[in-house]
mmCIF file of C-alpha atoms and ligand atoms in Angstrom:
data_model
loop_
_atom_site.group_PDB
_atom_site.id
_atom_site.type_symbol
_atom_site.label_atom_id
_atom_site.label_comp_id
_atom_site.label_asym_id
_atom_site.label_seq_id
_atom_site.Cartn_x
_atom_site.Cartn_y
_atom_site.Cartn_z
ATOM 1 C CA UNK K 670 0.000 0.000 0.000
ATOM 2 C CA UNK K 671 1.120 3.571 0.618
ATOM 3 C CA UNK K 672 4.723 4.107 1.617
ATOM 4 C CA UNK K 673 5.085 4.353 5.384
ATOM 5 C CA UNK K 674 7.293 7.294 6.149
ATOM 6 C CA UNK K 675 8.942 7.895 9.534
ATOM 7 C CA UNK K 676 7.256 10.291 11.967
ATOM 8 C CA UNK K 677 9.047 13.442 13.095
ATOM 9 C CA UNK K 678 9.908 11.876 16.455
ATOM 10 C CA UNK K 679 11.297 8.763 14.754
ATOM 11 C CA UNK K 680 13.527 11.007 12.640
ATOM 12 C CA UNK K 681 14.699 12.860 15.757
ATOM 13 C CA UNK K 682 15.582 9.533 17.420
ATOM 14 C CA UNK K 683 17.492 8.450 14.338
ATOM 15 C CA UNK K 684 19.369 11.760 14.188
ATOM 16 C CA UNK K 685 20.263 11.527 17.900
ATOM 17 C CA UNK K 686 21.573 8.016 17.438
ATOM 18 C CA UNK K 687 23.728 9.119 14.518
ATOM 19 C CA UNK K 688 24.935 12.137 16.525
ATOM 20 C CA UNK K 689 26.262 9.904 19.319
ATOM 21 C CA UNK K 690 27.780 7.528 16.799
ATOM 22 C CA UNK K 691 29.593 10.379 15.014
ATOM 23 C CA UNK K 692 30.646 12.522 17.977
ATOM 24 C CA UNK K 693 30.898 10.033 20.880
ATOM 25 C CA UNK K 694 28.450 8.230 23.166
ATOM 26 C CA UNK K 695 28.802 10.987 25.802
ATOM 27 C CA UNK K 696 27.874 13.719 23.307
ATOM 28 C CA UNK K 697 24.267 14.845 22.946
ATOM 29 C CA UNK K 698 22.570 17.451 20.770
ATOM 30 C CA UNK K 699 20.979 20.421 22.526
ATOM 31 C CA UNK K 700 18.808 21.651 19.657
ATOM 32 C CA UNK K 701 16.317 19.912 17.348
ATOM 33 C CA UNK K 702 14.326 21.497 14.537
ATOM 34 C CA UNK K 703 12.479 20.423 11.410
ATOM 35 C CA UNK K 704 11.131 21.894 8.182
ATOM 36 C CA UNK K 705 8.739 20.254 5.722
ATOM 37 C CA UNK K 706 8.869 19.396 2.058
ATOM 38 C CA UNK K 707 5.930 20.578 -0.007
ATOM 39 C CA UNK K 708 3.523 19.665 -2.734
ATOM 40 C CA UNK K 709 2.076 22.222 -5.101
ATOM 41 C CA UNK K 710 -1.678 21.674 -5.518
ATOM 42 C CA UNK K 711 -1.971 24.031 -8.484
ATOM 43 C CA UNK K 712 -0.127 26.984 -10.057
ATOM 44 C CA UNK K 713 2.771 25.388 -11.955
ATOM 45 C CA UNK K 714 5.483 27.440 -13.641
ATOM 46 C CA UNK K 715 3.681 30.571 -12.500
ATOM 47 C CA UNK K 716 6.017 31.624 -9.678
ATOM 48 C CA UNK K 717 8.751 33.080 -11.882
ATOM 49 C CA UNK K 718 6.035 34.874 -13.845
ATOM 50 C CA UNK K 719 4.990 36.758 -10.695
ATOM 51 C CA UNK K 720 1.759 34.750 -10.536
ATOM 52 C CA UNK K 721 -0.037 32.692 -7.876
ATOM 53 C CA UNK K 722 0.859 29.258 -6.514
ATOM 54 C CA UNK K 723 -1.092 27.070 -4.090
ATOM 55 C CA UNK K 724 1.183 24.613 -2.261
ATOM 56 C CA UNK K 725 0.877 22.923 1.126
ATOM 57 C CA UNK K 726 3.507 21.747 3.602
ATOM 58 C CA UNK K 727 3.922 17.965 3.877
ATOM 59 C CA UNK K 728 4.264 15.593 6.823
ATOM 60 C CA UNK K 729 7.568 14.623 5.142
ATOM 61 C CA UNK K 730 10.291 16.673 6.852
ATOM 62 C CA UNK K 731 13.987 17.295 7.238
ATOM 63 C CA UNK K 732 15.157 17.185 10.857
ATOM 64 C CA UNK K 733 18.375 18.814 12.086
ATOM 65 C CA UNK K 734 19.768 18.120 15.568
ATOM 66 C CA UNK K 735 22.986 19.511 16.987
ATOM 67 C CA UNK K 736 24.542 22.212 19.080
ATOM 68 C CA UNK K 737 27.207 24.935 19.192
ATOM 69 C CA UNK K 738 30.923 24.337 19.771
ATOM 70 C CA UNK K 739 33.367 26.714 21.432
ATOM 71 C CA UNK K 740 35.518 27.132 18.296
ATOM 72 C CA UNK K 741 34.809 27.887 14.621
ATOM 73 C CA UNK K 742 34.725 24.259 13.504
ATOM 74 C CA UNK K 743 31.625 23.162 11.618
ATOM 75 C CA UNK K 744 30.766 19.476 11.186
ATOM 76 C CA UNK K 745 27.594 18.334 9.474
ATOM 77 C CA UNK K 746 26.544 14.734 8.834
ATOM 78 C CA UNK K 747 23.595 13.537 6.753
ATOM 79 C CA UNK K 748 21.885 10.180 7.083
ATOM 80 C CA UNK K 749 20.826 10.228 3.434
ATOM 81 C CA UNK K 750 22.199 7.521 1.173
ATOM 82 C CA UNK K 751 21.171 9.481 -1.900
ATOM 83 C CA UNK K 752 23.883 12.161 -1.743
ATOM 84 C CA UNK K 753 27.414 12.457 -3.088
ATOM 85 C CA UNK K 754 30.183 11.271 -0.710
ATOM 86 C CA UNK K 755 31.351 11.992 1.888
ATOM 87 C CA UNK K 756 28.284 12.187 4.104
ATOM 88 C CA UNK K 757 30.285 13.993 6.774
ATOM 89 C CA UNK K 758 31.496 17.492 6.013
ATOM 90 C CA UNK K 759 33.944 19.488 8.187
ATOM 91 C CA UNK K 760 35.442 22.929 7.777
ATOM 92 C CA UNK K 761 36.654 25.907 9.763
ATOM 93 C CA UNK K 762 34.687 29.111 9.273
ATOM 94 C CA UNK K 763 37.758 31.377 9.476
ATOM 95 C CA UNK K 764 35.493 34.291 10.290
ATOM 96 C CA UNK K 765 31.816 34.828 10.900
ATOM 97 C CA UNK K 766 30.443 32.392 8.311
ATOM 98 C CA UNK K 767 29.370 35.089 5.869
ATOM 99 C CA UNK K 768 31.885 34.227 3.131
ATOM 100 C CA UNK K 769 31.448 30.578 2.278
ATOM 101 C CA UNK K 770 32.017 29.344 -1.264
ATOM 102 C CA UNK K 771 30.310 26.301 -2.722
ATOM 103 C CA UNK K 772 32.447 23.170 -3.181
ATOM 104 C CA UNK K 773 32.288 19.427 -2.578
ATOM 105 C CA UNK K 774 30.345 17.451 -1.474
ATOM 106 C CA UNK K 775 27.512 19.100 -3.406
ATOM 107 C CA UNK K 776 24.845 18.391 -0.775
ATOM 108 C CA UNK K 777 26.764 20.477 1.794
ATOM 109 C CA UNK K 778 26.419 23.559 -0.422
ATOM 110 C CA UNK K 779 22.839 23.958 0.774
ATOM 111 C CA UNK K 780 24.135 24.178 4.343
ATOM 112 C CA UNK K 781 26.946 26.584 3.391
ATOM 113 C CA UNK K 782 24.490 28.712 1.396
ATOM 114 C CA UNK K 783 22.184 29.069 4.367
ATOM 115 C CA UNK K 784 25.099 30.003 6.643
ATOM 116 C CA UNK K 785 26.269 32.513 4.037
ATOM 117 C CA UNK K 786 22.842 34.199 3.824
ATOM 118 C CA UNK K 787 21.891 33.861 7.490
ATOM 119 C CA UNK K 788 20.655 37.185 8.877
ATOM 120 C CA UNK K 789 22.528 37.488 12.198
ATOM 121 C CA UNK K 790 26.238 37.388 13.088
ATOM 122 C CA UNK K 791 28.435 36.016 14.395
ATOM 123 C CA UNK K 792 27.749 32.320 13.981
ATOM 124 C CA UNK K 793 29.424 29.939 16.392
ATOM 125 C CA UNK K 794 30.971 26.687 15.205
ATOM 126 C CA UNK K 795 28.566 23.773 15.489
ATOM 127 C CA UNK K 796 27.934 20.095 15.014
ATOM 128 C CA UNK K 797 24.767 18.937 13.324
ATOM 129 C CA UNK K 798 23.106 15.809 11.993
ATOM 130 C CA UNK K 799 20.460 15.773 9.232
ATOM 131 C CA UNK K 800 17.754 13.090 8.973
ATOM 132 C CA UNK K 801 15.005 13.430 6.388
ATOM 133 C CA UNK K 802 11.894 11.677 5.142
ATOM 134 C CA UNK K 803 11.571 13.882 2.035
ATOM 135 C CA UNK K 804 12.705 11.916 -1.026
ATOM 136 C CA UNK K 805 15.735 13.613 -2.592
ATOM 137 C CA UNK K 806 15.236 14.936 -6.104
ATOM 138 C CA UNK K 807 11.617 13.731 -6.253
ATOM 139 C CA UNK K 808 10.043 17.154 -6.716
ATOM 140 C CA UNK K 809 8.811 17.459 -3.112
ATOM 141 C CA UNK K 810 11.510 19.997 -2.357
ATOM 142 C CA UNK K 811 13.960 18.208 -0.134
ATOM 143 C CA UNK K 812 16.327 21.082 -0.965
ATOM 144 C CA UNK K 813 14.076 23.814 0.488
ATOM 145 C CA UNK K 814 13.256 21.665 3.508
ATOM 146 C CA UNK K 815 16.990 21.246 4.148
ATOM 147 C CA UNK K 816 17.647 24.984 3.761
ATOM 148 C CA UNK K 817 14.760 26.035 5.970
ATOM 149 C CA UNK K 818 15.548 23.396 8.602
ATOM 150 C CA UNK K 819 19.139 24.604 8.699
ATOM 151 C CA UNK K 820 18.108 28.236 8.935
ATOM 152 C CA UNK K 821 15.819 27.300 11.839
ATOM 153 C CA UNK K 822 18.748 25.485 13.453
ATOM 154 C CA UNK K 823 20.987 28.571 13.154
ATOM 155 C CA UNK K 824 18.194 30.672 14.699
ATOM 156 C CA UNK K 825 18.623 28.580 17.854
ATOM 157 C CA UNK K 826 22.385 29.274 17.961
ATOM 158 C CA UNK K 827 22.229 33.037 17.350
ATOM 159 C CA UNK K 828 18.678 34.378 16.817
ATOM 160 C CA UNK K 829 17.915 36.764 13.951
ATOM 161 C CA UNK K 830 14.925 39.155 14.077
ATOM 162 C CA UNK K 831 12.517 36.261 13.415
ATOM 163 C CA UNK K 832 10.993 37.743 10.258
ATOM 164 C CA UNK K 833 9.585 34.785 8.334
ATOM 165 C CA UNK K 834 9.454 36.292 4.857
ATOM 166 C CA UNK K 835 13.105 37.383 5.122
ATOM 167 C CA UNK K 836 13.962 33.886 6.290
ATOM 168 C CA UNK K 837 12.324 32.302 3.236
ATOM 169 C CA UNK K 838 14.071 34.774 0.935
ATOM 170 C CA UNK K 839 17.468 34.075 2.527
ATOM 171 C CA UNK K 840 16.928 30.339 1.955
ATOM 172 C CA UNK K 841 15.942 31.008 -1.668
ATOM 173 C CA UNK K 842 19.188 32.990 -2.059
ATOM 174 C CA UNK K 843 21.108 30.015 -0.640
ATOM 175 C CA UNK K 844 19.621 27.804 -3.361
ATOM 176 C CA UNK K 845 20.504 30.376 -6.053
ATOM 177 C CA UNK K 846 24.091 31.108 -5.060
ATOM 178 C CA UNK K 847 25.182 27.798 -3.512
ATOM 179 C CA UNK K 848 22.741 25.176 -4.862
ATOM 180 C CA UNK K 849 23.022 26.575 -8.388
ATOM 181 C CA UNK K 850 19.237 26.502 -8.956
ATOM 182 C CA UNK K 851 17.511 29.774 -9.925
ATOM 183 C CA UNK K 852 14.265 28.724 -8.175
ATOM 184 C CA UNK K 853 11.200 30.848 -7.412
ATOM 185 C CA UNK K 854 10.021 31.599 -3.891
ATOM 186 C CA UNK K 855 7.352 28.925 -3.486
ATOM 187 C CA UNK K 856 9.282 26.094 -1.869
ATOM 188 C CA UNK K 857 10.998 28.095 0.839
ATOM 189 C CA UNK K 858 7.873 30.157 1.537
ATOM 190 C CA UNK K 859 5.628 27.210 2.208
ATOM 191 C CA UNK K 860 8.318 25.366 4.166
ATOM 192 C CA UNK K 861 8.527 28.395 6.484
ATOM 193 C CA UNK K 862 4.894 29.581 6.515
ATOM 194 C CA UNK K 863 2.842 26.414 5.945
ATOM 195 C CA UNK K 864 0.271 25.533 8.615
ATOM 196 C CA UNK K 865 -1.397 22.308 9.586
ATOM 197 C CA UNK K 866 -4.846 22.001 7.958
ATOM 198 C CA UNK K 867 -4.100 24.725 5.406
ATOM 199 C CA UNK K 868 -2.836 25.262 1.904
ATOM 200 C CA UNK K 869 -0.972 28.505 1.237
ATOM 201 C CA UNK K 870 -1.980 30.829 -1.594
ATOM 202 C CA UNK K 871 1.149 32.806 -2.438
ATOM 203 C CA UNK K 872 1.143 35.907 -4.581
ATOM 204 C CA UNK K 873 4.648 35.725 -6.025
ATOM 205 C CA UNK K 874 4.575 39.406 -6.997
ATOM 206 C CA UNK K 875 3.633 41.001 -3.666
ATOM 207 C CA UNK K 876 4.956 38.038 -1.614
ATOM 208 C CA UNK K 877 1.668 38.049 0.273
ATOM 209 C CA UNK K 878 0.820 34.568 1.527
ATOM 210 C CA UNK K 879 -2.748 33.686 2.552
ATOM 211 C CA UNK K 880 -3.654 30.529 4.463
ATOM 212 C CA UNK K 881 -6.551 28.569 2.923
ATOM 213 C CA UNK K 882 -8.253 26.046 5.213
ATOM 214 C CA UNK K 883 -7.933 22.523 3.826
ATOM 215 C CA UNK K 884 -8.956 20.211 6.597
ATOM 216 C CA UNK K 885 -11.554 17.603 5.855
ATOM 217 C CA UNK K 886 -11.407 14.061 7.219
ATOM 218 C CA UNK K 887 -13.253 12.940 4.091
ATOM 219 C CA UNK K 888 -10.437 14.153 1.856
ATOM 220 C CA UNK K 889 -6.993 12.768 1.066
ATOM 221 C CA UNK K 890 -4.105 14.251 -0.875
ATOM 222 C CA UNK K 891 -2.273 11.381 -2.501
ATOM 223 C CA UNK K 892 1.197 11.935 -3.868
ATOM 224 C CA UNK K 893 2.512 9.444 -6.392
ATOM 225 C CA UNK K 894 6.207 9.480 -7.165
ATOM 226 C CA UNK K 895 6.816 8.269 -10.718
ATOM 227 C CA UNK K 896 10.389 7.498 -9.643
ATOM 228 C CA UNK K 897 11.643 8.768 -12.971
ATOM 229 C CA UNK K 898 13.635 11.901 -13.616
ATOM 230 C CA UNK K 899 14.366 12.763 -17.236
ATOM 231 C CA UNK K 900 17.580 14.636 -17.872
ATOM 232 C CA UNK K 901 15.706 17.435 -19.683
ATOM 233 C CA UNK K 902 14.846 19.072 -16.343
ATOM 234 C CA UNK K 903 17.979 21.156 -16.062
ATOM 235 C CA UNK K 904 18.117 22.522 -19.591
ATOM 236 C CA UNK K 905 14.406 23.075 -20.199
ATOM 237 C CA UNK K 906 13.747 25.244 -17.142
ATOM 238 C CA UNK K 907 15.862 28.241 -18.233
ATOM 239 C CA UNK K 908 14.419 27.896 -21.767
ATOM 240 C CA UNK K 909 10.858 28.170 -20.411
ATOM 241 C CA UNK K 910 11.813 31.184 -18.323
ATOM 242 C CA UNK K 911 13.271 32.894 -21.369
ATOM 243 C CA UNK K 912 10.220 32.169 -23.497
ATOM 244 C CA UNK K 913 7.992 33.716 -20.825
ATOM 245 C CA UNK K 914 10.155 36.831 -20.634
ATOM 246 C CA UNK K 915 10.092 37.107 -24.399
ATOM 247 C CA UNK K 916 6.294 36.819 -24.492
ATOM 248 C CA UNK K 917 5.893 39.419 -21.734
ATOM 249 C CA UNK K 918 8.160 41.795 -23.604
ATOM 250 C CA UNK K 919 6.217 41.420 -26.882
ATOM 251 C CA UNK K 920 3.007 42.103 -24.914
ATOM 252 C CA UNK K 921 4.645 45.194 -23.395
ATOM 253 C CA UNK K 922 4.314 43.867 -19.824
ATOM 254 C CA UNK K 923 6.801 43.512 -16.976
ATOM 255 C CA UNK K 924 5.702 39.918 -16.517
ATOM 256 C CA UNK K 925 2.968 37.566 -17.735
ATOM 257 C CA UNK K 926 1.145 38.244 -14.460
ATOM 258 C CA UNK K 927 0.072 41.556 -15.957
ATOM 259 C CA UNK K 928 -1.202 40.014 -19.207
ATOM 260 C CA UNK K 929 -4.733 38.838 -20.038
ATOM 261 C CA UNK K 930 -5.789 36.324 -22.675
ATOM 262 C CA UNK K 931 -7.109 39.290 -24.664
ATOM 263 C CA UNK K 932 -3.641 40.894 -24.618
ATOM 264 C CA UNK K 933 -2.212 37.620 -25.866
ATOM 265 C CA UNK K 934 -4.784 37.104 -28.624
ATOM 266 C CA UNK K 935 -4.306 40.702 -29.809
ATOM 267 C CA UNK K 936 -0.563 40.081 -30.295
ATOM 268 C CA UNK K 937 -0.804 36.485 -31.465
ATOM 269 C CA UNK K 938 0.627 37.256 -34.913
ATOM 270 C CA UNK K 939 3.740 38.783 -33.304
ATOM 271 C CA UNK K 940 4.575 35.565 -31.429
ATOM 272 C CA UNK K 941 5.781 32.240 -32.782
ATOM 273 C CA UNK K 942 3.548 29.277 -31.996
ATOM 274 C CA UNK K 943 5.725 27.880 -29.183
ATOM 275 C CA UNK K 944 6.050 31.206 -27.344
ATOM 276 C CA UNK K 945 2.294 31.766 -27.721
ATOM 277 C CA UNK K 946 1.527 28.391 -26.133
ATOM 278 C CA UNK K 947 3.958 28.966 -23.260
ATOM 279 C CA UNK K 948 2.368 32.330 -22.500
ATOM 280 C CA UNK K 949 -1.134 30.925 -22.771
ATOM 281 C CA UNK K 950 -0.341 28.257 -20.189
ATOM 282 C CA UNK K 951 0.987 30.818 -17.745
ATOM 283 C CA UNK K 952 -1.858 33.313 -18.148
ATOM 284 C CA UNK K 953 -4.548 30.632 -17.822
ATOM 285 C CA UNK K 954 -2.742 28.815 -15.001
ATOM 286 C CA UNK K 955 -2.572 31.987 -12.909
ATOM 287 C CA UNK K 956 -6.337 32.385 -13.386
ATOM 288 C CA UNK K 957 -6.941 28.710 -12.547
ATOM 289 C CA UNK K 958 -4.963 29.049 -9.334
ATOM 290 C CA UNK K 959 -7.082 31.890 -7.947
ATOM 291 C CA UNK K 960 -10.228 30.008 -9.013
ATOM 292 C CA UNK K 961 -8.937 26.896 -7.238
ATOM 293 C CA UNK K 962 -8.314 28.869 -4.044
ATOM 294 C CA UNK K 963 -11.929 30.083 -4.195
ATOM 295 C CA UNK K 964 -13.168 26.549 -4.823
ATOM 296 C CA UNK K 965 -11.268 25.366 -1.762
ATOM 297 C CA UNK K 966 -12.902 28.042 0.367
ATOM 298 C CA UNK K 967 -16.350 26.718 -0.506
ATOM 299 C CA UNK K 968 -15.234 23.074 -0.349
ATOM 300 C CA UNK K 969 -16.078 22.694 -4.026
ATOM 301 C CA UNK K 970 -13.718 19.761 -4.494
ATOM 302 C CA UNK K 971 -15.180 18.694 -7.834
ATOM 303 C CA UNK K 972 -14.458 22.137 -9.225
ATOM 304 C CA UNK K 973 -10.977 22.055 -7.685
ATOM 305 C CA UNK K 974 -10.343 18.657 -9.286
ATOM 306 C CA UNK K 975 -11.491 19.880 -12.673
ATOM 307 C CA UNK K 976 -9.004 22.758 -12.459
ATOM 308 C CA UNK K 977 -6.240 20.296 -11.533
ATOM 309 C CA UNK K 978 -6.890 18.245 -14.657
ATOM 310 C CA UNK K 979 -7.000 21.376 -16.823
ATOM 311 C CA UNK K 980 -3.683 22.389 -15.293
ATOM 312 C CA UNK K 981 -2.160 19.015 -16.134
ATOM 313 C CA UNK K 982 -3.423 19.074 -19.710
ATOM 314 C CA UNK K 983 -2.038 22.565 -20.174
ATOM 315 C CA UNK K 984 1.367 21.567 -18.767
ATOM 316 C CA UNK K 985 1.342 18.587 -21.139
ATOM 317 C CA UNK K 986 0.135 20.279 -24.321
ATOM 318 C CA UNK K 987 0.994 23.976 -24.037
ATOM 319 C CA UNK K 988 3.958 24.168 -21.683
ATOM 320 C CA UNK K 989 5.294 20.720 -22.661
ATOM 321 C CA UNK K 990 6.908 19.806 -19.353
ATOM 322 C CA UNK K 991 5.052 16.550 -18.659
ATOM 323 C CA UNK K 992 6.216 13.099 -19.760
ATOM 324 C CA UNK K 993 4.701 9.725 -20.584
ATOM 325 C CA UNK K 994 5.019 8.464 -16.997
ATOM 326 C CA UNK K 995 3.267 11.476 -15.428
ATOM 327 C CA UNK K 996 0.516 11.334 -18.067
ATOM 328 C CA UNK K 997 -0.011 7.650 -17.310
ATOM 329 C CA UNK K 998 -0.266 8.285 -13.566
ATOM 330 C CA UNK K 999 -2.805 11.079 -14.017
ATOM 331 C CA UNK K 1000 -4.894 9.071 -16.496
ATOM 332 C CA UNK K 1001 -4.921 6.069 -14.146
ATOM 333 C CA UNK K 1002 -5.924 8.173 -11.138
ATOM 334 C CA UNK K 1003 -8.787 9.761 -13.059
ATOM 335 C CA UNK K 1004 -10.259 6.323 -13.792
ATOM 336 C CA UNK K 1005 -10.971 5.741 -10.107
ATOM 337 C CA UNK K 1006 -14.330 6.616 -8.608
ATOM 338 C CA UNK K 1007 -13.945 9.121 -5.787
ATOM 339 C CA UNK K 1008 -11.014 10.928 -7.395
ATOM 340 C CA UNK K 1009 -11.686 14.655 -7.841
ATOM 341 C CA UNK K 1010 -8.585 15.572 -9.797
ATOM 342 C CA UNK K 1011 -4.961 14.751 -10.486
ATOM 343 C CA UNK K 1012 -1.998 16.510 -12.058
ATOM 344 C CA UNK K 1013 1.769 16.531 -12.351
ATOM 345 C CA UNK K 1014 3.346 18.695 -9.674
ATOM 346 C CA UNK K 1015 6.730 20.414 -9.597
ATOM 347 C CA UNK K 1016 8.947 21.306 -12.528
ATOM 348 C CA UNK K 1017 8.021 18.283 -14.645
ATOM 349 C CA UNK K 1018 9.809 15.650 -16.800
ATOM 350 C CA UNK K 1019 9.332 13.191 -13.944
ATOM 351 C CA UNK K 1020 8.876 13.518 -10.214
ATOM 352 C CA UNK K 1021 5.410 13.334 -8.697
ATOM 353 C CA UNK K 1022 1.710 13.691 -9.351
ATOM 354 C CA UNK K 1023 -0.761 15.016 -6.790
ATOM 355 C CA UNK K 1024 -4.288 13.615 -6.585
ATOM 356 C CA UNK K 1025 -7.254 14.939 -4.607
ATOM 357 C CA UNK K 1026 -9.706 12.222 -3.655
ATOM 358 C CA UNK K 1027 -12.317 11.001 -1.200
ATOM 359 C CA UNK K 1028 -10.650 9.295 1.759
ATOM 360 C CA UNK K 1029 -12.469 5.933 1.373
ATOM 361 C CA UNK K 1030 -11.246 5.647 -2.235
ATOM 362 C CA UNK K 1031 -7.558 5.826 -1.419
ATOM 363 C CA UNK K 1032 -6.727 2.091 -1.248
ATOM 364 C CA UNK K 1033 -8.573 1.417 -4.468
ATOM 365 C CA UNK K 1034 -6.809 4.333 -6.154
ATOM 366 C CA UNK K 1035 -3.366 3.104 -5.106
ATOM 367 C CA UNK K 1036 -4.084 -0.421 -6.359
ATOM 368 C CA UNK K 1037 -5.430 0.828 -9.651
ATOM 369 C CA UNK K 1038 -2.566 3.244 -10.316
ATOM 370 C CA UNK K 1039 -0.023 0.538 -9.472
ATOM 371 C CA UNK K 1040 -1.681 -1.803 -11.905
ATOM 372 C CA UNK K 1041 -1.879 0.704 -14.741
ATOM 373 C CA UNK K 1042 1.529 2.376 -14.370
ATOM 374 C CA UNK K 1043 4.360 0.969 -16.495
ATOM 375 C CA UNK K 1044 6.980 1.835 -13.844
ATOM 376 C CA UNK K 1045 7.252 1.371 -10.081
ATOM 377 C CA UNK K 1046 5.520 4.161 -8.179
ATOM 378 C CA UNK K 1047 5.813 5.220 -4.535
ATOM 379 C CA UNK K 1048 2.711 6.546 -2.776
ATOM 380 C CA UNK K 1049 2.395 9.030 0.080
ATOM 381 C CA UNK K 1050 -0.969 9.615 1.738
ATOM 382 C CA UNK K 1051 -0.660 13.137 3.093
ATOM 383 C CA UNK K 1052 -2.519 16.039 4.678
ATOM 384 C CA UNK K 1053 -1.524 19.715 4.978
ATOM 385 C CA UNK K 1054 1.102 19.990 7.696
ATOM 386 C CA UNK K 1055 2.944 22.532 9.809
ATOM 387 C CA UNK K 1056 5.848 24.679 8.581
ATOM 388 C CA UNK K 1057 9.340 24.842 10.135
ATOM 389 C CA UNK K 1058 9.448 24.450 13.901
ATOM 390 C CA UNK K 1059 11.646 23.857 16.924
ATOM 391 C CA UNK K 1060 11.295 20.379 18.445
ATOM 392 C CA UNK K 1061 11.649 19.164 21.985
ATOM 393 C CA UNK K 1062 14.567 16.895 22.898
ATOM 394 C CA UNK K 1063 12.971 15.895 26.198
HETATM 395 P P1 LIG A 1299 14.109 18.276 -4.643
HETATM 396 O O1 LIG A 1299 14.225 19.587 -3.955
HETATM 397 O O2 LIG A 1299 12.975 18.219 -5.599
HETATM 398 O O3 LIG A 1299 14.079 17.120 -3.700
HETATM 399 P P2 LIG A 1299 16.682 19.068 -5.661
HETATM 400 O O4 LIG A 1299 17.530 18.530 -6.745
HETATM 401 O O5 LIG A 1299 16.252 20.483 -5.717
HETATM 402 O O6 LIG A 1299 15.414 18.085 -5.545
HETATM 403 O O7 LIG A 1299 17.410 18.895 -4.266
HETATM 404 C C1 LIG A 1299 18.000 17.650 -3.908
HETATM 405 C C2 LIG A 1299 19.390 17.898 -3.354
HETATM 406 O O8 LIG A 1299 19.286 18.576 -2.071
HETATM 407 C C3 LIG A 1299 20.125 16.616 -3.052
HETATM 408 O O9 LIG A 1299 20.779 16.114 -4.181
HETATM 409 C C4 LIG A 1299 21.080 17.055 -1.955
HETATM 410 O O10 LIG A 1299 22.206 17.730 -2.534
HETATM 411 C C5 LIG A 1299 20.270 18.073 -1.178
HETATM 412 N N1 LIG A 1299 19.575 17.441 -0.039
HETATM 413 C C6 LIG A 1299 18.254 17.359 0.160
HETATM 414 N N2 LIG A 1299 17.955 16.691 1.291
HETATM 415 C C7 LIG A 1299 19.128 16.323 1.837
HETATM 416 C C8 LIG A 1299 19.515 15.606 3.008
HETATM 417 N N3 LIG A 1299 18.605 15.096 3.844
HETATM 418 N N4 LIG A 1299 20.826 15.445 3.237
HETATM 419 C C9 LIG A 1299 21.752 15.948 2.395
HETATM 420 N N5 LIG A 1299 21.462 16.620 1.280
HETATM 421 C C10 LIG A 1299 20.175 16.823 0.981
HETATM 422 MG MG1 LIG A 1300 14.623 21.457 -4.917
#
């Protein structure tokens, strides 16, 4: 059935065990924090067009335990087997931690990036252990959950002013400068600001985030990992961004957020077919996302599901970021009674789908998708969860 993922307290226990193993049986962490991965319910490839997105925080989290040292030595260990070696990284800060360059191992760059962009100085040396239940590279944003968890950890060593939006932006910067990914703001925002029982409608232009209640025992959000990742991901993302900028410029707008379908139709003959289709996806997807947020408010799940399917079809046909595996998973999910809607989620070319369905239909849906899918999927039965938080070590 669905993949059983460890609870937060199980992850903390695992991290504590690893801490003693790495630093000595007498050594114990004094701080524990966690930050969630996320799934985007709707609003795909809209964030870098200044549009709306509607993600929620997941019960899948990255935990960091550790504590300060009296020198400038930093040692960080991850329990993940899916990273480049070594899994233990040590260095001396030689200063206040504000001038750290990316290097090897690659996974540690997320930690260095967060230290580099952290908003209070000085930072003490520290020891830390990472344990995570977010699959790495699966499109559920293990990278943002690691950044935000680490930022939350540093807040316990030397507090900043506590401003949450600035925290999310600093973590986004870490991903840009040290992770090498020019991501939008969605992942870090929802990892910081997500709340249990709520999705988060984010206006990526004003950075205003509005909580949308999404708590219904009759409802399940099923995530299906296709467990494929096509190599197109890296190269296609900047191409899409450029096409959107080009379209906005032809329409005489700062971004596609400011454009309507009428604007686009009026200038259709000035755009090549591909650029037109990219822009159409973005303009319609931004509209769909605000409609979906309204549908959620009135618990109109059928309407929400319909918008999810429209979103998927648009990502497949107009934006061309889906793939055979994701299309198969969505088609299979939609064949099950009790399913409201399903779509690819995240950047595309692999990764996960998200499906909204009636709780009693979940076992049937999992069986059916498994049977119909040509690959080997992993399932997560989830509900909207809490953003980054400090945990008790008691
Ligand atoms: P996604 O964010 O969709 O999971 P990314 O490629 O953006 O995929 O981020 C995955 C990378 O983040 C990993 O390859 C690794 O470098 C880093 N990372 C994420 N979680 C961990 C972890 N628990 N321990 C070490 N590195 C991690
Ligand atoms: Mg990521």
